[in-house]
């Protein structure tokens, strides 16, 4: 039987570990740079070990994938008539990988994702809209040296008025692929929560109810007990959505909201079937939400609406009066370039707006990288403290 003094020692050690656990949640490159840089290599080593173990367990799938990649490499470099089809497949594959990858980056990371709609898809849709309305045609390439260049008007050709739906069809595939990528990015929280529930079962619920990070002998204040409406909504909404099943997940995925990560965790914890969760998330994000955002950008940047938008901005922000329209006129001139040489001449000098956008883009990417490093280091340190707390609690239980 454990003596009261030894039991108190265990309580002190557990309280200290819980205090360190709370402190580790604030570790970052800006607050604790030395600790972050010291721990991050261990995080990378742990991630590499996990990947290696996963590949080792799925050796057959790895072998089939490598064989397929070897065959594709041979066909890619082997000269012949099939190279025409190879080029088409390569262009389409890179297009899909680009937009799906940006979608994954947008939603992965429990709120630390890169805002790729604002940085990439939104500007892409806006540029397609501007080009289509300026050229009065959607028959222009989106990639290559002649991308976003107005096609030549043949003598005697009938002018076709570009409709709203013509522009939507031009960007629809990119929007769908981006939305599908955001749906894929929601899977890690779901799988982690599902694996934890299957591994620990009901014991996890009991521990979560009884767990308290407050040190022994310290009473919780009334302020800590009371929570506001937003905090209660964050706790209640994901659980309600996960219990509603397919319709609830579909509705929650179809609207822009920062709580879907929590909904995914609750769905995994409540063992919502994978097909139900992923299909509802895919339809909501790739079919409904992505198209709503796409139609909004097309509406705003349509040639007929853009002039009204510019005049409204200049009316409410006098500092920008007379500065936006010249930038738009310059961009319209770029759309009518007729040769690659003319394209190089017009694109050699960047506009101030383009330079500002590049700075914003680089800043957002750096913020994303820093947030990923911070969150991974925090999770690593918290996991170490949780393992120590569990071991101390187990030793204390055995001593009794």
GROMACS .gro file of N, CA, C and O in nm, residues 112-173:
model
  248
  112UNK      N    1  -0.519   2.606  -3.932
  112UNK     CA    2  -0.394   2.672  -3.971
  112UNK      C    3  -0.371   2.661  -4.122
  112UNK      O    4  -0.260   2.685  -4.168
  113UNK      N    5  -0.474   2.624  -4.197
  113UNK     CA    6  -0.457   2.605  -4.340
  113UNK      C    7  -0.428   2.735  -4.415
  113UNK      O    8  -0.457   2.845  -4.368
  114UNK      N    9  -0.371   2.719  -4.535
  114UNK     CA   10  -0.341   2.832  -4.622
  114UNK      C   11  -0.469   2.872  -4.694
  114UNK      O   12  -0.540   2.787  -4.748
  115UNK      N   13  -0.501   3.001  -4.696
  115UNK     CA   14  -0.625   3.048  -4.756
  115UNK      C   15  -0.609   3.053  -4.908
  115UNK      O   16  -0.595   3.159  -4.969
  116UNK      N   17  -0.614   2.935  -4.970
  116UNK     CA   18  -0.582   2.925  -5.112
  116UNK      C   19  -0.693   2.976  -5.201
  116UNK      O   20  -0.668   3.005  -5.319
  117UNK      N   21  -0.817   2.985  -5.151
  117UNK     CA   22  -0.922   3.044  -5.236
  117UNK      C   23  -0.892   3.192  -5.258
  117UNK      O   24  -0.900   3.242  -5.371
  118UNK      N   25  -0.858   3.262  -5.152
  118UNK     CA   26  -0.829   3.405  -5.164
  118UNK      C   27  -0.701   3.428  -5.242
  118UNK      O   28  -0.690   3.524  -5.320
  119UNK      N   29  -0.603   3.338  -5.225
  119UNK     CA   30  -0.471   3.359  -5.286
  119UNK      C   31  -0.462   3.306  -5.429
  119UNK      O   32  -0.385   3.360  -5.510
  120UNK      N   33  -0.538   3.201  -5.462
  120UNK     CA   34  -0.520   3.135  -5.592
  120UNK      C   35  -0.649   3.121  -5.672
  120UNK      O   36  -0.659   3.172  -5.784
  121UNK      N   37  -0.747   3.048  -5.616
  121UNK     CA   38  -0.867   3.020  -5.695
  121UNK      C   39  -0.947   3.147  -5.723
  121UNK      O   40  -0.993   3.167  -5.836
  122UNK      N   41  -0.966   3.232  -5.622
  122UNK     CA   42  -1.039   3.356  -5.645
  122UNK      C   43  -0.976   3.443  -5.753
  122UNK      O   44  -1.045   3.485  -5.846
  123UNK      N   45  -0.844   3.472  -5.746
  123UNK     CA   46  -0.781   3.548  -5.854
  123UNK      C   47  -0.788   3.479  -5.990
  123UNK      O   48  -0.801   3.547  -6.093
  124UNK      N   49  -0.782   3.345  -5.991
  124UNK     CA   50  -0.793   3.271  -6.118
  124UNK      C   51  -0.931   3.293  -6.179
  124UNK      O   52  -0.943   3.321  -6.300
  125UNK      N   53  -1.037   3.281  -6.098
  125UNK     CA   54  -1.173   3.302  -6.148
  125UNK      C   55  -1.190   3.447  -6.195
  125UNK      O   56  -1.252   3.474  -6.298
  126UNK      N   57  -1.136   3.541  -6.116
  126UNK     CA   58  -1.147   3.682  -6.154
  126UNK      C   59  -1.077   3.709  -6.287
  126UNK      O   60  -1.130   3.783  -6.373
  127UNK      N   61  -0.960   3.648  -6.307
  127UNK     CA   62  -0.886   3.671  -6.431
  127UNK      C   63  -0.959   3.610  -6.550
  127UNK      O   64  -0.964   3.669  -6.659
  128UNK      N   65  -1.016   3.489  -6.531
  128UNK     CA   66  -1.094   3.427  -6.638
  128UNK      C   67  -1.215   3.514  -6.672
  128UNK      O   68  -1.248   3.535  -6.790
  129UNK      N   69  -1.281   3.568  -6.569
  129UNK     CA   70  -1.399   3.653  -6.591
  129UNK      C   71  -1.361   3.779  -6.667
  129UNK      O   72  -1.430   3.818  -6.764
  130UNK      N   73  -1.253   3.846  -6.626
  130UNK     CA   74  -1.208   3.967  -6.694
  130UNK      C   75  -1.171   3.938  -6.839
  130UNK      O   76  -1.205   4.015  -6.930
  131UNK      N   77  -1.100   3.827  -6.862
  131UNK     CA   78  -1.057   3.793  -6.997
  131UNK      C   79  -1.177   3.760  -7.086
  131UNK      O   80  -1.186   3.805  -7.200
  132UNK      N   81  -1.270   3.680  -7.033
  132UNK     CA   82  -1.386   3.640  -7.112
  132UNK      C   83  -1.474   3.759  -7.148
  132UNK      O   84  -1.521   3.771  -7.262
  133UNK      N   85  -1.496   3.850  -7.053
  133UNK     CA   86  -1.581   3.966  -7.083
  133UNK      C   87  -1.510   4.067  -7.171
  133UNK      O   88  -1.575   4.138  -7.248
  134UNK      N   89  -1.379   4.075  -7.161
  134UNK     CA   90  -1.303   4.168  -7.245
  134UNK      C   91  -1.290   4.115  -7.387
  134UNK      O   92  -1.302   4.191  -7.485
  135UNK      N   93  -1.264   3.984  -7.401
  135UNK     CA   94  -1.246   3.924  -7.533
  135UNK      C   95  -1.379   3.883  -7.596
  135UNK      O   96  -1.382   3.846  -7.713
  136UNK      N   97  -1.486   3.886  -7.516
  136UNK     CA   98  -1.617   3.840  -7.562
  136UNK      C   99  -1.611   3.697  -7.613
  136UNK      O  100  -1.675   3.660  -7.711
  137UNK      N  101  -1.529   3.616  -7.544
  137UNK     CA  102  -1.511   3.476  -7.583
  137UNK      C  103  -1.447   3.401  -7.467
  137UNK      O  104  -1.376   3.460  -7.385
  138UNK      N  105  -1.473   3.271  -7.461
  138UNK     CA  106  -1.407   3.184  -7.363
  138UNK      C  107  -1.311   3.088  -7.432
  138UNK      O  108  -1.259   2.996  -7.368
  139UNK      N  109  -1.285   3.112  -7.559
  139UNK     CA  110  -1.198   3.024  -7.636
  139UNK      C  111  -1.053   3.071  -7.625
  139UNK      O  112  -0.989   3.109  -7.722
  140UNK      N  113  -1.000   3.071  -7.503
  140UNK     CA  114  -0.860   3.107  -7.481
  140UNK      C  115  -0.800   3.008  -7.382
  140UNK      O  116  -0.869   2.956  -7.293
  141UNK      N  117  -0.670   2.976  -7.397
  141UNK     CA  118  -0.607   2.878  -7.307
  141UNK      C  119  -0.583   2.936  -7.169
  141UNK      O  120  -0.563   3.057  -7.152
  142UNK      N  121  -0.585   2.847  -7.069
  142UNK     CA  122  -0.559   2.887  -6.931
  142UNK      C  123  -0.415   2.863  -6.889
  142UNK      O  124  -0.372   2.910  -6.783
  143UNK      N  125  -0.339   2.787  -6.968
  143UNK     CA  126  -0.199   2.759  -6.941
  143UNK      C  127  -0.117   2.781  -7.067
  143UNK      O  128  -0.171   2.791  -7.177
  144UNK      N  129   0.016   2.787  -7.049
  144UNK     CA  130   0.105   2.801  -7.163
  144UNK      C  131   0.139   2.945  -7.192
  144UNK      O  132   0.092   3.038  -7.125
  145UNK      N  133   0.223   2.969  -7.292
  145UNK     CA  134   0.270   3.106  -7.323
  145UNK      C  135   0.159   3.197  -7.372
  145UNK      O  136   0.169   3.318  -7.361
  146UNK      N  137   0.052   3.142  -7.430
  146UNK     CA  138  -0.058   3.222  -7.481
  146UNK      C  139  -0.178   3.220  -7.388
  146UNK      O  140  -0.292   3.243  -7.430
  147UNK      N  141  -0.154   3.190  -7.259
  147UNK     CA  142  -0.265   3.184  -7.164
  147UNK      C  143  -0.327   3.322  -7.144
  147UNK      O  144  -0.257   3.422  -7.140
  148UNK      N  145  -0.459   3.323  -7.132
  148UNK     CA  146  -0.535   3.446  -7.108
  148UNK      C  147  -0.508   3.552  -7.215
  148UNK      O  148  -0.498   3.671  -7.185
  149UNK      N  149  -0.497   3.507  -7.340
  149UNK     CA  150  -0.480   3.598  -7.453
  149UNK      C  151  -0.605   3.588  -7.539
  149UNK      O  152  -0.651   3.478  -7.570
  150UNK      N  153  -0.660   3.702  -7.577
  150UNK     CA  154  -0.781   3.701  -7.659
  150UNK      C  155  -0.755   3.633  -7.792
  150UNK      O  156  -0.653   3.661  -7.858
  151UNK      N  157  -0.842   3.541  -7.834
  151UNK     CA  158  -0.823   3.475  -7.964
  151UNK      C  159  -0.845   3.574  -8.077
  151UNK      O  160  -0.923   3.670  -8.064
  152UNK      N  161  -0.777   3.554  -8.190
  152UNK     CA  162  -0.795   3.648  -8.303
  152UNK      C  163  -0.937   3.638  -8.359
  152UNK      O  164  -0.997   3.530  -8.364
  153UNK      N  165  -0.990   3.753  -8.399
  153UNK     CA  166  -1.125   3.758  -8.457
  153UNK      C  167  -1.113   3.742  -8.608
  153UNK      O  168  -1.049   3.824  -8.677
  154UNK      N  169  -1.170   3.635  -8.662
  154UNK     CA  170  -1.163   3.608  -8.805
  154UNK      C  171  -1.258   3.700  -8.880
  154UNK      O  172  -1.365   3.736  -8.830
  155UNK      N  173  -1.220   3.740  -9.002
  155UNK     CA  174  -1.309   3.826  -9.081
  155UNK      C  175  -1.442   3.757  -9.109
  155UNK      O  176  -1.447   3.640  -9.148
  156UNK      N  177  -1.550   3.829  -9.090
  156UNK     CA  178  -1.682   3.774  -9.117
  156UNK      C  179  -1.738   3.688  -9.006
  156UNK      O  180  -1.850   3.638  -9.018
  157UNK      N  181  -1.662   3.670  -8.895
  157UNK     CA  182  -1.710   3.586  -8.786
  157UNK      C  183  -1.815   3.660  -8.705
  157UNK      O  184  -1.807   3.782  -8.685
  158UNK      N  185  -1.915   3.585  -8.661
  158UNK     CA  186  -2.022   3.643  -8.581
  158UNK      C  187  -1.976   3.655  -8.436
  158UNK      O  188  -1.920   3.561  -8.380
  159UNK      N  189  -1.998   3.772  -8.377
  159UNK     CA  190  -1.960   3.794  -8.237
  159UNK      C  191  -2.061   3.726  -8.146
  159UNK      O  192  -2.183   3.739  -8.165
  160UNK      N  193  -2.008   3.651  -8.050
  160UNK     CA  194  -2.093   3.576  -7.956
  160UNK      C  195  -2.084   3.642  -7.819
  160UNK      O  196  -1.975   3.664  -7.766
  161UNK      N  197  -2.201   3.675  -7.764
  161UNK     CA  198  -2.204   3.738  -7.633
  161UNK      C  199  -2.177   3.632  -7.526
  161UNK      O  200  -2.245   3.529  -7.519
  162UNK      N  201  -2.076   3.655  -7.443
  162UNK     CA  202  -2.040   3.560  -7.337
  162UNK      C  203  -2.139   3.573  -7.223
  162UNK      O  204  -2.160   3.683  -7.168
  163UNK      N  205  -2.200   3.463  -7.189
  163UNK     CA  206  -2.297   3.463  -7.081
  163UNK      C  207  -2.231   3.428  -6.949
  163UNK      O  208  -2.116   3.381  -6.943
  164UNK      N  209  -2.306   3.447  -6.842
  164UNK     CA  210  -2.260   3.413  -6.707
  164UNK      C  211  -2.226   3.266  -6.698
  164UNK      O  212  -2.125   3.227  -6.636
  165UNK      N  213  -2.308   3.180  -6.761
  165UNK     CA  214  -2.288   3.035  -6.753
  165UNK      C  215  -2.170   2.989  -6.836
  165UNK      O  216  -2.107   2.888  -6.804
  166UNK      N  217  -2.137   3.062  -6.943
  166UNK     CA  218  -2.016   3.029  -7.021
  166UNK      C  219  -1.891   3.045  -6.933
  166UNK      O  220  -1.801   2.960  -6.936
  167UNK      N  221  -1.886   3.153  -6.856
  167UNK     CA  222  -1.771   3.175  -6.768
  167UNK      C  223  -1.768   3.071  -6.657
  167UNK      O  224  -1.661   3.019  -6.622
  168UNK      N  225  -1.885   3.037  -6.603
  168UNK     CA  226  -1.890   2.936  -6.498
  168UNK      C  227  -1.839   2.802  -6.548
  168UNK      O  228  -1.764   2.734  -6.477
  169UNK      N  229  -1.878   2.763  -6.669
  169UNK     CA  230  -1.830   2.635  -6.726
  169UNK      C  231  -1.678   2.638  -6.746
  169UNK      O  232  -1.612   2.535  -6.734
  170UNK      N  233  -1.623   2.756  -6.775
  170UNK     CA  234  -1.478   2.767  -6.798
  170UNK      C  235  -1.398   2.741  -6.670
  170UNK      O  236  -1.288   2.685  -6.676
  171UNK      N  237  -1.452   2.779  -6.555
  171UNK     CA  238  -1.378   2.766  -6.428
  171UNK      C  239  -1.436   2.657  -6.339
  171UNK      O  240  -1.389   2.637  -6.227
  172UNK      N  241  -1.538   2.586  -6.389
  172UNK     CA  242  -1.609   2.491  -6.305
  172UNK      C  243  -1.521   2.377  -6.258
  172UNK      O  244  -1.526   2.336  -6.141
  173UNK      N  245  -1.439   2.323  -6.348
  173UNK     CA  246  -1.354   2.209  -6.311
  173UNK      C  247  -1.253   2.248  -6.204
  173UNK      O  248  -1.232   2.174  -6.107
   0.00000   0.00000   0.00000
